[in-house]
CSV table of C-alpha atoms in Angstrom, one decimal:
chain,number,residue,atom,x,y,z
A,1,MET,CA,88.1,77.4,99.4
A,2,ARG,CA,87.1,79.7,102.6
A,3,VAL,CA,89.6,80.3,105.5
A,4,LEU,CA,88.2,82.0,108.5
A,5,SER,CA,90.1,83.3,111.9
A,6,GLY,CA,89.4,85.8,114.5
A,7,ILE,CA,91.4,87.3,117.1
A,8,GLN,CA,90.4,88.7,120.4
A,9,PRO,CA,91.0,92.7,120.5
A,10,THR,CA,93.1,92.8,123.5
A,11,GLY,CA,95.5,95.6,122.9
A,12,ASN,CA,98.4,95.7,120.7
A,13,LEU,CA,99.9,92.4,119.0
A,14,HIS,CA,103.0,91.1,120.4
A,15,LEU,CA,105.9,89.1,118.6
A,16,GLY,CA,103.8,86.0,120.0
A,17,ASN,CA,100.8,86.6,118.1
A,18,TYR,CA,102.9,87.6,114.8
A,19,LEU,CA,105.1,84.9,114.9
A,20,GLY,CA,102.4,82.3,116.1
A,21,ALA,CA,99.8,83.6,114.0
A,22,ILE,CA,99.5,86.5,112.1
A,23,ARG,CA,102.2,86.0,109.7
A,24,ASN,CA,100.6,83.0,108.3
A,25,TRP,CA,97.4,84.5,107.8
A,26,VAL,CA,99.3,87.1,105.9
A,27,LYS,CA,100.8,84.2,103.8
A,28,MET,CA,97.4,82.3,103.3
A,29,GLN,CA,96.3,85.7,101.8
A,30,ASP,CA,99.1,86.0,99.5
A,31,GLU,CA,99.2,82.2,98.4
A,32,MET,CA,95.4,82.4,98.0
A,33,ALA,CA,93.6,80.9,94.7
A,34,SER,CA,91.5,82.4,92.5
A,35,GLY,CA,87.9,81.8,93.8
A,36,SER,CA,89.5,81.4,97.4
A,37,GLN,CA,88.7,84.2,100.0
A,38,CYS,CA,90.2,84.9,103.6
A,39,PHE,CA,88.0,86.1,106.7
A,40,PHE,CA,89.5,87.5,109.1
A,41,PHE,CA,87.6,89.2,112.2
A,42,LEU,CA,88.2,91.1,115.6
A,43,ALA,CA,86.2,88.7,117.8
A,44,ASP,CA,85.1,92.1,120.1
A,45,MET,CA,81.7,90.2,121.1
A,46,HIS,CA,84.1,87.5,122.7
A,47,SER,CA,85.9,90.3,124.5
A,48,ILE,CA,82.5,90.9,126.6
A,49,THR,CA,83.5,87.7,128.6
A,50,VAL,CA,85.5,90.0,130.6
A,51,HIS,CA,84.5,93.7,131.8
A,52,GLU,CA,86.4,96.3,130.3
A,53,GLU,CA,85.3,100.0,130.0
A,54,ARG,CA,83.4,101.1,126.8
A,55,ALA,CA,86.3,103.6,125.9
A,56,GLN,CA,89.2,100.9,126.2
A,57,ARG,CA,87.0,98.1,124.1
A,58,LEU,CA,86.8,100.9,121.0
A,59,LYS,CA,90.0,101.2,121.3
A,60,ASN,CA,91.5,98.2,121.4
A,61,VAL,CA,89.1,97.0,118.5
A,62,ARG,CA,90.8,99.9,115.9
A,63,GLU,CA,94.4,99.5,117.3
A,64,MET,CA,94.1,95.6,116.9
A,65,ALA,CA,92.6,96.5,113.0
A,66,ALA,CA,95.5,98.8,112.6
A,67,ALA,CA,97.6,96.1,113.9
A,68,LEU,CA,96.7,93.6,111.4
A,69,ILE,CA,96.9,95.9,108.6
A,70,ALA,CA,100.2,97.1,109.5
A,71,ALA,CA,101.5,93.5,109.5
A,72,GLY,CA,100.4,92.7,106.3
A,73,ILE,CA,96.6,91.7,106.1
A,74,ASP,CA,95.2,93.5,102.9
A,75,PRO,CA,91.4,94.7,103.3
A,76,ASP,CA,91.2,94.7,99.4
A,77,ARG,CA,92.2,91.0,99.2
A,78,SER,CA,90.6,89.6,102.4
A,79,VAL,CA,87.6,90.4,104.5
A,80,LEU,CA,88.6,92.4,107.6
A,81,PHE,CA,85.9,93.4,110.0
A,82,ASN,CA,84.8,93.4,113.3
A,83,GLN,CA,82.3,90.9,114.7
A,84,ALA,CA,79.7,93.3,116.4
A,85,ARG,CA,79.0,95.1,113.1
A,86,VAL,CA,77.6,91.6,111.5
A,87,PRO,CA,74.3,90.9,113.9
A,88,ALA,CA,74.6,87.7,112.1
A,89,HIS,CA,77.1,85.9,114.7
A,90,ALA,CA,74.4,86.5,117.9
A,91,GLU,CA,71.7,85.5,115.8
A,92,LEU,CA,73.0,82.5,114.4
A,93,ALA,CA,74.7,81.6,118.0
A,94,TRP,CA,71.4,81.9,119.5
A,95,LEU,CA,69.8,79.4,117.1
A,96,LEU,CA,72.9,76.8,118.1
A,97,ASN,CA,72.5,77.5,121.3
A,98,GLY,CA,69.1,75.2,120.6
A,99,THR,CA,71.7,72.5,119.6
A,100,ALA,CA,74.7,72.6,121.6
A,101,ARG,CA,74.7,70.7,124.9
A,102,ILE,CA,75.4,70.9,128.0
A,103,GLY,CA,77.6,67.9,128.0
A,104,TRP,CA,79.8,69.1,125.6
A,105,LEU,CA,80.4,72.7,126.8
A,106,ASN,CA,81.4,70.9,130.3
A,107,ARG,CA,84.3,69.2,128.3
A,108,MET,CA,85.9,72.3,127.3
A,109,THR,CA,89.2,72.7,128.9
A,110,GLN,CA,89.5,76.1,128.2
A,111,PHE,CA,86.0,77.1,130.7
A,112,LYS,CA,87.7,75.4,133.2
A,113,ASP,CA,91.0,76.8,132.9
A,114,LYS,CA,89.5,80.5,132.8
A,115,ALA,CA,87.0,79.5,135.3
A,116,GLY,CA,89.3,77.9,137.5
A,117,LYS,CA,87.7,77.8,141.1
A,118,ASN,CA,85.1,80.3,140.3
A,119,ARG,CA,83.1,78.2,138.3
A,120,GLU,CA,80.0,79.4,140.0
A,121,GLY,CA,80.9,83.0,139.6
A,122,ALA,CA,82.2,82.8,135.8
A,123,SER,CA,79.8,84.2,133.3
A,124,VAL,CA,77.2,82.6,131.0
A,125,GLY,CA,79.3,84.3,128.0
A,126,LEU,CA,82.4,82.5,129.1
A,127,PHE,CA,80.5,79.0,128.9
A,128,VAL,CA,78.8,79.5,126.0
A,129,TYR,CA,81.7,81.1,124.3
A,130,PRO,CA,82.2,78.2,122.0
A,131,VAL,CA,78.9,78.2,120.6
A,132,LEU,CA,79.3,81.9,119.4
A,133,GLN,CA,82.8,80.5,118.1
A,134,ALA,CA,80.9,78.1,116.0
A,135,ALA,CA,78.5,80.5,114.8
A,136,ASP,CA,81.2,82.4,113.8
A,137,VAL,CA,82.7,79.4,111.3
A,138,LEU,CA,79.6,77.8,110.0
A,139,LEU,CA,77.9,81.3,108.9
A,140,TYR,CA,80.6,81.7,106.1
A,141,GLN,CA,80.7,77.9,105.0
A,142,ALA,CA,84.3,77.9,106.1
A,143,THR,CA,86.1,75.0,104.8
A,144,HIS,CA,89.6,75.6,106.7
A,145,VAL,CA,90.2,77.2,110.2
A,146,PRO,CA,93.6,78.2,111.0
A,147,VAL,CA,93.9,76.6,114.8
A,148,GLY,CA,96.4,76.6,117.6
A,149,GLU,CA,96.4,73.3,119.8
A,150,ASP,CA,94.3,75.3,122.5
A,151,GLN,CA,91.4,75.9,120.0
A,152,LYS,CA,91.4,72.2,118.1
A,153,GLN,CA,88.6,71.2,120.7
A,154,HIS,CA,86.7,73.9,120.0
A,155,LEU,CA,86.8,73.3,116.2
A,156,GLU,CA,85.8,70.0,116.8
A,157,LEU,CA,82.6,71.2,118.7
A,158,THR,CA,81.6,73.2,116.1
A,159,ARG,CA,81.7,70.1,113.6
A,160,ASP,CA,79.6,68.2,116.2
A,161,ILE,CA,77.1,71.2,116.3
A,162,ALA,CA,77.0,71.3,112.7
A,163,VAL,CA,76.7,67.8,112.1
A,164,LYS,CA,73.8,67.6,114.9
A,165,PHE,CA,71.9,70.6,113.3
A,166,ASN,CA,72.0,69.1,109.8
A,167,THR,CA,70.9,66.0,111.2
A,168,ASP,CA,68.0,67.3,113.4
A,169,PHE,CA,66.5,69.4,110.8
A,170,GLY,CA,67.2,67.1,107.8
A,171,VAL,CA,69.4,69.6,106.0
A,172,ASP,CA,72.9,70.0,104.6
A,173,LEU,CA,73.1,73.5,105.8
A,174,PHE,CA,76.6,73.8,107.4
A,175,THR,CA,80.1,72.9,105.8
A,176,LEU,CA,82.0,70.5,108.4
A,177,PRO,CA,85.3,73.1,108.7
A,178,GLU,CA,89.0,71.4,108.8
A,179,PRO,CA,91.6,72.7,110.9
A,180,ILE,CA,94.6,73.9,109.4
A,181,ILE,CA,97.6,74.1,112.1
A,182,PRO,CA,100.6,75.1,109.7
A,183,LYS,CA,103.9,72.8,111.2
A,184,GLU,CA,106.3,75.7,110.7
A,185,THR,CA,103.8,78.2,113.1
A,186,ALA,CA,106.5,79.1,116.0
A,187,ARG,CA,105.5,78.8,119.6
A,188,ILE,CA,107.1,81.8,121.2
A,189,MET,CA,107.3,81.8,124.8
A,190,SER,CA,108.1,84.4,128.0
A,191,LEU,CA,111.5,86.4,127.9
A,192,ARG,CA,111.2,86.0,131.3
A,193,ASP,CA,110.2,82.5,131.6
A,194,GLY,CA,111.0,79.9,128.7
A,195,SER,CA,108.2,77.5,130.1
A,196,ALA,CA,105.1,80.2,129.7
A,197,LYS,CA,103.9,81.2,126.4
A,198,MET,CA,104.6,85.1,125.4
A,199,SER,CA,101.3,86.8,126.3
A,200,LYS,CA,99.3,90.0,126.9
A,201,SER,CA,98.4,89.2,130.5
A,202,ASP,CA,101.7,88.7,131.6
A,203,PRO,CA,102.2,91.7,134.2
A,204,SER,CA,105.9,91.9,133.2
A,205,ASP,CA,106.2,94.1,130.1
A,206,MET,CA,109.7,92.7,129.9
A,207,SER,CA,108.3,89.3,129.1
A,208,ARG,CA,107.1,90.2,125.6
A,209,ILE,CA,108.0,92.1,122.7
A,210,ASN,CA,105.3,94.2,121.4
A,211,LEU,CA,105.0,95.3,118.1
A,212,THR,CA,105.1,98.8,119.1
A,213,ASP,CA,108.0,99.0,121.1
A,214,ASP,CA,110.8,101.3,119.5
A,215,ASP,CA,114.1,100.2,118.7
A,216,ASP,CA,116.1,100.7,121.8
A,217,THR,CA,113.2,99.1,123.7
A,218,ILE,CA,113.2,95.9,121.7
A,219,ALA,CA,117.3,95.5,122.1
A,220,SER,CA,117.0,96.0,125.6
A,221,LYS,CA,114.4,93.6,126.2
A,222,VAL,CA,116.5,91.4,124.3
A,223,ARG,CA,119.7,91.9,126.2
A,224,LYS,CA,117.9,91.3,129.6
A,225,ALA,CA,115.9,88.2,128.2
A,226,LYS,CA,116.4,85.3,131.0
A,227,SER,CA,119.0,83.1,129.4
A,228,ASP,CA,121.7,81.0,131.2
A,229,ALA,CA,126.0,81.0,131.4
A,230,ASP,CA,126.3,78.1,129.2
A,231,VAL,CA,127.5,78.6,125.5
A,232,LEU,CA,125.5,77.6,122.9
A,233,PRO,CA,125.5,74.2,121.6
A,234,GLU,CA,126.0,73.0,117.6
A,235,THR,CA,122.8,71.2,117.5
A,236,TYR,CA,119.4,72.4,118.4
A,237,ALA,CA,118.4,69.5,120.2
A,238,ASP,CA,121.0,69.7,122.9
A,239,LEU,CA,118.9,72.5,124.1
A,240,ALA,CA,116.3,70.3,125.2
A,241,GLU,CA,116.5,71.0,129.0
A,242,ARG,CA,118.0,74.9,128.8
A,243,PRO,CA,114.1,76.5,127.5
A,244,GLU,CA,115.2,80.0,127.9
A,245,ALA,CA,118.2,79.2,125.3
A,246,LYS,CA,115.9,77.1,123.3
A,247,ASN,CA,113.3,80.4,122.8
A,248,LEU,CA,115.9,82.5,121.9
A,249,VAL,CA,117.2,80.4,119.4
A,250,GLY,CA,113.7,79.8,118.0
A,251,ILE,CA,112.8,83.3,117.7
A,252,PHE,CA,115.8,83.7,115.5
A,253,SER,CA,115.1,81.2,113.2
A,254,ALA,CA,111.6,82.0,112.7
A,255,MET,CA,112.5,86.0,112.2
A,256,THR,CA,115.2,85.0,109.6
A,257,GLY,CA,113.9,81.6,108.4
A,258,ASP,CA,117.2,79.7,108.8
A,259,SER,CA,116.7,76.7,110.7
A,260,THR,CA,117.3,76.3,114.1
A,261,ASP,CA,120.1,73.9,114.0
A,262,ALA,CA,122.0,76.5,111.6
A,263,ILE,CA,121.7,79.2,114.4
A,264,CYS,CA,122.8,77.0,117.0
A,265,ALA,CA,125.8,76.1,114.3
A,266,ARG,CA,126.6,80.1,113.5
A,267,PHE,CA,126.8,80.5,117.6
A,268,ALA,CA,128.1,77.4,118.6
A,269,GLY,CA,130.5,77.8,121.7
A,270,GLN,CA,129.8,81.0,122.3
A,271,GLY,CA,127.7,82.5,124.9
A,272,PHE,CA,124.9,85.2,124.9
A,273,GLY,CA,126.8,87.7,124.7
A,274,ALA,CA,127.1,87.2,121.1
A,275,LEU,CA,123.6,85.7,120.4
A,276,LYS,CA,121.6,88.3,121.9
A,277,PRO,CA,123.2,91.3,120.0
A,278,ALA,CA,123.0,89.5,116.6
A,279,LEU,CA,118.8,88.7,117.5
A,280,ALA,CA,118.2,92.4,118.4
A,281,ASP,CA,119.3,93.5,115.2
A,282,VAL,CA,117.1,90.9,113.2
A,283,LEU,CA,114.1,92.0,115.4
A,284,VAL,CA,114.7,95.9,114.9
A,285,GLU,CA,115.2,95.6,111.5
A,286,SER,CA,111.8,93.1,110.8
A,287,LEU,CA,109.8,94.9,113.2
A,288,ARG,CA,110.2,98.3,112.3
A,289,PRO,CA,108.4,98.8,109.3
A,290,ILE,CA,105.4,97.3,110.7
A,291,ARG,CA,105.2,99.7,113.7
A,292,GLN,CA,105.8,102.6,111.4
A,293,ARG,CA,102.9,101.6,109.2
A,294,PHE,CA,100.9,100.8,112.3
A,295,GLU,CA,101.7,104.7,114.1
A,296,ALA,CA,100.7,105.9,111.0
A,297,LEU,CA,97.1,104.0,111.1
A,298,LYS,CA,96.4,104.1,114.9
A,299,ASN,CA,94.8,107.1,115.4
A,300,ASP,CA,93.1,107.3,112.4
A,301,ASP,CA,89.4,106.4,113.5
A,302,VAL,CA,87.5,107.6,110.5
A,303,ALA,CA,89.9,105.5,108.2
A,304,LEU,CA,89.8,102.6,110.4
A,305,ASP,CA,86.3,102.5,110.8
A,306,ALA,CA,85.2,102.7,107.2
A,307,ILE,CA,87.8,99.7,106.5
A,308,LEU,CA,86.0,97.7,109.2
A,309,GLN,CA,82.6,99.0,108.1
A,310,LYS,CA,83.4,97.8,104.0
A,311,GLY,CA,84.5,94.3,105.5
A,312,ALA,CA,81.5,94.4,107.5
A,313,ALA,CA,79.1,94.6,104.7
A,314,LYS,CA,81.1,92.0,102.7
A,315,ALA,CA,80.8,89.7,105.7
A,316,SER,CA,77.0,90.6,106.2
A,317,ALA,CA,76.4,89.6,102.5
A,318,ALA,CA,78.4,86.1,102.8
A,319,ALA,CA,76.4,85.2,106.1
A,320,GLU,CA,72.9,85.9,105.1
A,321,PRO,CA,72.2,83.0,102.9
A,322,THR,CA,73.4,80.7,105.9
A,323,LEU,CA,71.3,82.5,108.5
A,324,ARG,CA,68.5,82.7,106.2
A,325,GLY,CA,68.5,78.7,105.4
A,326,ALA,CA,68.9,78.4,109.4
A,327,TYR,CA,66.0,80.4,110.1
A,328,ASP,CA,63.8,78.5,107.7
A,329,ALA,CA,65.4,74.9,108.9
A,330,VAL,CA,64.0,75.4,112.6
A,331,GLY,CA,61.0,76.9,111.6
A,332,LEU,CA,61.3,80.6,112.4
A,333,MET,CA,59.8,83.6,110.2
A,334,ARG,CA,61.9,86.4,109.7
């Protein structure tokens, strides 16, 4: 089994990233059987579809590496690297551009959402972004890819590209990856709007809990999180029409491992004046060790670069046979 997943280096992790994906990555890493391997990469080449100053991009990549390590990704047990240090990603993406079809890319809903009405003004990189994603996966003969619902379409495209390439050139080069969609993955919503996902792009810092927030900031954000005036019911199902309340109970459940029904039963008949302080305590105690590890590492550029370089060397070695096979299949001499 070979698992691969990537994350955009867009600054520090927030609670939504951690509970929605990173904690599951760590769990997979820790439970991986002998002979299996996890590849985790920072998608810095994908990040150029949005303009960003050079210094900020470098800072984001290093800080995201520090955050992943602080959250539990072990560079000695998994392969952790940044995409740009492995040129095979860009090389294979160009080869796959000859196989992917414009009609396939036109159906990608994420491009439509991100380009919006300014489709003609969007970058070519944003349009072909899914082809680079396909290269990311296919390079390593990944058997499984952890994905959210919003990325399932891109993984299906990856499989389509792999099948067409293998068929067109009469080879059995690319493995068809399967999605991993953990049932226990938490969907964490904004603290200001229970109908919107917690996001780094939200202009309000009060909408999210950053893994770098100090204890007082976390407590303050939870205390000021949007809720309602009603008391908590005995069962989680009764929160169906109360998105903010549902979100806070869901976060409590995800952090403690207790079921959402158990959380409701514990606070049934009480208002958020009882739940919020308890939730704040759980978050503060759980996130403090991650923040402390992150703070100790985030400014050590030498150590972070050494970790990423070591991971890139492993990734390059793993990718080389596939890249060589792709060049040979299309008849390009290297």
